Amino acid sequence: MERQIHMQNIMREKMMAMQIARARELFYWFGSFYLISCAGMLLGFKKTRKPLTLVPFLPLTFIVGYQADMAYGTKLHRIKGEAENILQHESHLVSLPLGIPGLTAIEGARLHHSKEESLQKAHEVFL
């Protein structure tokens, strides 16, 4: 049982590392897009002197800032803290509908599934 718990934890850590790596890779793309877009907006503003050319600057800044916080900042620590708070104080939000399935429910579902499979095979043979 302890080995299984350690194995599941290692798999969880690997999945989290993959998500962080994905966020960092996405940040590179967003950052590049942001820099190119900002350069284009500034050149457009310089030519036209219309402030509307700078409007996309604000939402793009929020998007890149969010992604930077996720990839390199403390966002994951804040998410983890909020998840711990939910588990401690609002556990009803994460409970399974109808509770945790017991052995009898699992066995009943398995038997029901095997009966359906055998009926399906018999129906296919009959046709």
mmCIF file of C-alpha atoms in Angstrom:
data_model
loop_
_atom_site.group_PDB
_atom_site.id
_atom_site.type_symbol
_atom_site.label_atom_id
_atom_site.label_comp_id
_atom_site.label_asym_id
_atom_site.label_seq_id
_atom_site.Cartn_x
_atom_site.Cartn_y
_atom_site.Cartn_z
ATOM 1 C CA MET A 1 0.000 0.000 0.000
ATOM 2 C CA GLU A 2 2.822 2.404 0.878
ATOM 3 C CA ARG A 3 4.554 1.684 -2.442
ATOM 4 C CA GLN A 4 1.364 2.469 -4.299
ATOM 5 C CA ILE A 5 1.028 5.775 -2.439
ATOM 6 C CA HIS A 6 4.641 6.679 -3.302
ATOM 7 C CA MET A 7 4.124 5.671 -6.926
ATOM 8 C CA GLN A 8 0.974 7.812 -7.170
ATOM 9 C CA ASN A 9 2.806 10.749 -5.618
ATOM 10 C CA ILE A 10 5.685 10.387 -8.086
ATOM 11 C CA MET A 11 3.189 10.302 -10.972
ATOM 12 C CA ARG A 12 1.428 13.395 -9.575
ATOM 13 C CA GLU A 13 4.757 15.229 -9.326
ATOM 14 C CA LYS A 14 5.624 14.284 -12.904
ATOM 15 C CA MET A 15 2.258 15.522 -14.131
ATOM 16 C CA MET A 16 2.702 18.802 -12.253
ATOM 17 C CA ALA A 17 6.196 19.200 -13.733
ATOM 18 C CA MET A 18 4.714 18.676 -17.195
ATOM 19 C CA GLN A 19 2.056 21.325 -16.531
ATOM 20 C CA ILE A 20 4.671 23.819 -15.347
ATOM 21 C CA ALA A 21 6.834 23.062 -18.378
ATOM 22 C CA ARG A 22 3.782 23.538 -20.612
ATOM 23 C CA ALA A 23 3.027 26.895 -18.955
ATOM 24 C CA ARG A 24 6.604 28.015 -19.524
ATOM 25 C CA GLU A 25 6.538 26.965 -23.167
ATOM 26 C CA LEU A 26 3.244 28.803 -23.648
ATOM 27 C CA PHE A 27 4.757 31.855 -21.963
ATOM 28 C CA TYR A 28 7.566 31.915 -24.548
ATOM 29 C CA TRP A 29 4.985 32.020 -27.334
ATOM 30 C CA PHE A 30 2.775 34.607 -25.605
ATOM 31 C CA GLY A 31 5.820 36.711 -24.762
ATOM 32 C CA SER A 32 7.040 36.667 -28.350
ATOM 33 C CA PHE A 33 3.589 37.562 -29.649
ATOM 34 C CA TYR A 34 3.322 40.325 -27.060
ATOM 35 C CA LEU A 35 6.650 41.892 -28.019
ATOM 36 C CA ILE A 36 5.879 41.780 -31.742
ATOM 37 C CA SER A 37 2.367 43.155 -31.164
ATOM 38 C CA CYS A 38 3.630 45.957 -28.942
ATOM 39 C CA ALA A 39 6.230 46.938 -31.506
ATOM 40 C CA GLY A 40 3.519 47.008 -34.179
ATOM 41 C CA MET A 41 1.195 49.063 -31.973
ATOM 42 C CA LEU A 42 3.926 51.577 -31.169
ATOM 43 C CA LEU A 43 4.878 51.915 -34.843
ATOM 44 C CA GLY A 44 1.202 52.311 -35.752
ATOM 45 C CA PHE A 45 0.761 54.971 -33.092
ATOM 46 C CA LYS A 46 3.908 56.754 -34.235
ATOM 47 C CA LYS A 47 2.609 56.889 -37.822
ATOM 48 C CA THR A 48 -1.062 57.667 -37.203
ATOM 49 C CA ARG A 49 -0.999 59.387 -33.794
ATOM 50 C CA LYS A 50 -4.309 57.635 -33.045
ATOM 51 C CA PRO A 51 -4.530 56.294 -29.475
ATOM 52 C CA LEU A 52 -6.853 53.481 -30.617
ATOM 53 C CA THR A 53 -3.824 51.650 -31.994
ATOM 54 C CA LEU A 54 -2.622 51.187 -28.393
ATOM 55 C CA VAL A 55 -5.913 49.707 -27.057
ATOM 56 C CA PRO A 56 -4.853 46.018 -27.380
ATOM 57 C CA PHE A 57 -1.836 46.778 -25.187
ATOM 58 C CA LEU A 58 -3.842 46.554 -21.941
ATOM 59 C CA PRO A 59 -5.499 43.123 -22.375
ATOM 60 C CA LEU A 60 -2.316 41.651 -23.844
ATOM 61 C CA THR A 61 -0.397 42.871 -20.795
ATOM 62 C CA PHE A 62 -2.807 41.053 -18.479
ATOM 63 C CA ILE A 63 -2.572 37.824 -20.501
ATOM 64 C CA VAL A 64 1.226 37.846 -20.578
ATOM 65 C CA GLY A 65 1.400 38.807 -16.895
ATOM 66 C CA TYR A 66 -0.913 35.946 -15.929
ATOM 67 C CA GLN A 67 1.113 33.450 -17.951
ATOM 68 C CA ALA A 68 4.404 34.746 -16.508
ATOM 69 C CA ASP A 69 3.017 34.404 -12.980
ATOM 70 C CA MET A 70 1.913 30.844 -13.764
ATOM 71 C CA ALA A 71 5.223 29.869 -15.369
ATOM 72 C CA TYR A 72 7.739 31.601 -13.094
ATOM 73 C CA GLY A 73 5.886 33.338 -10.283
ATOM 74 C CA THR A 74 4.109 32.274 -7.123
ATOM 75 C CA LYS A 75 0.756 31.466 -8.737
ATOM 76 C CA LEU A 76 1.162 27.721 -8.139
ATOM 77 C CA HIS A 77 1.829 28.382 -4.439
ATOM 78 C CA ARG A 78 -1.318 30.495 -4.210
ATOM 79 C CA ILE A 79 -3.346 27.831 -6.035
ATOM 80 C CA LYS A 80 -2.011 25.153 -3.688
ATOM 81 C CA GLY A 81 -2.858 27.293 -0.656
ATOM 82 C CA GLU A 82 -6.389 27.880 -1.907
ATOM 83 C CA ALA A 83 -6.815 24.156 -2.607
ATOM 84 C CA GLU A 84 -5.713 23.369 0.947
ATOM 85 C CA ASN A 85 -8.183 25.950 2.256
ATOM 86 C CA ILE A 86 -11.001 24.361 0.241
ATOM 87 C CA LEU A 87 -10.134 20.883 1.491
ATOM 88 C CA GLN A 88 -10.030 22.062 5.112
ATOM 89 C CA HIS A 89 -13.006 24.411 5.218
ATOM 90 C CA GLU A 90 -15.199 23.601 2.218
ATOM 91 C CA SER A 91 -14.749 19.862 1.722
ATOM 92 C CA HIS A 92 -18.409 19.501 0.744
ATOM 93 C CA LEU A 93 -17.511 21.123 -2.599
ATOM 94 C CA VAL A 94 -15.216 18.257 -3.597
ATOM 95 C CA SER A 95 -17.146 15.280 -2.248
ATOM 96 C CA LEU A 96 -18.361 12.685 -4.736
ATOM 97 C CA PRO A 97 -22.063 12.518 -5.567
ATOM 98 C CA LEU A 98 -23.603 9.630 -3.608
ATOM 99 C CA GLY A 99 -20.372 9.308 -1.583
ATOM 100 C CA ILE A 100 -17.395 7.030 -2.087
ATOM 101 C CA PRO A 101 -18.364 3.818 -3.893
ATOM 102 C CA GLY A 102 -18.069 0.718 -1.741
ATOM 103 C CA LEU A 103 -17.064 -2.792 -2.699
ATOM 104 C CA THR A 104 -20.677 -3.896 -3.221
ATOM 105 C CA ALA A 105 -21.404 -0.992 -5.573
ATOM 106 C CA ILE A 106 -18.245 -1.651 -7.589
ATOM 107 C CA GLU A 107 -18.956 -5.382 -7.786
ATOM 108 C CA GLY A 108 -22.578 -4.712 -8.769
ATOM 109 C CA ALA A 109 -21.474 -2.381 -11.565
ATOM 110 C CA ARG A 110 -18.950 -4.960 -12.778
ATOM 111 C CA LEU A 111 -21.593 -7.702 -12.856
ATOM 112 C CA HIS A 112 -24.058 -5.415 -14.629
ATOM 113 C CA HIS A 113 -21.404 -4.524 -17.219
ATOM 114 C CA SER A 114 -20.476 -8.178 -17.813
ATOM 115 C CA LYS A 115 -24.178 -9.103 -18.242
ATOM 116 C CA GLU A 116 -24.595 -6.330 -20.805
ATOM 117 C CA GLU A 117 -21.516 -7.531 -22.690
ATOM 118 C CA SER A 118 -22.757 -11.119 -22.768
ATOM 119 C CA LEU A 119 -26.204 -9.969 -23.959
ATOM 120 C CA GLN A 120 -24.559 -7.830 -26.647
ATOM 121 C CA LYS A 121 -22.454 -10.794 -27.842
ATOM 122 C CA ALA A 122 -25.516 -13.066 -27.880
ATOM 123 C CA HIS A 123 -27.436 -10.456 -29.851
ATOM 124 C CA GLU A 124 -24.597 -10.177 -32.383
ATOM 125 C CA VAL A 125 -24.443 -13.961 -32.778
ATOM 126 C CA PHE A 126 -28.228 -14.147 -33.210
ATOM 127 C CA LEU A 127 -28.174 -11.564 -36.019
#
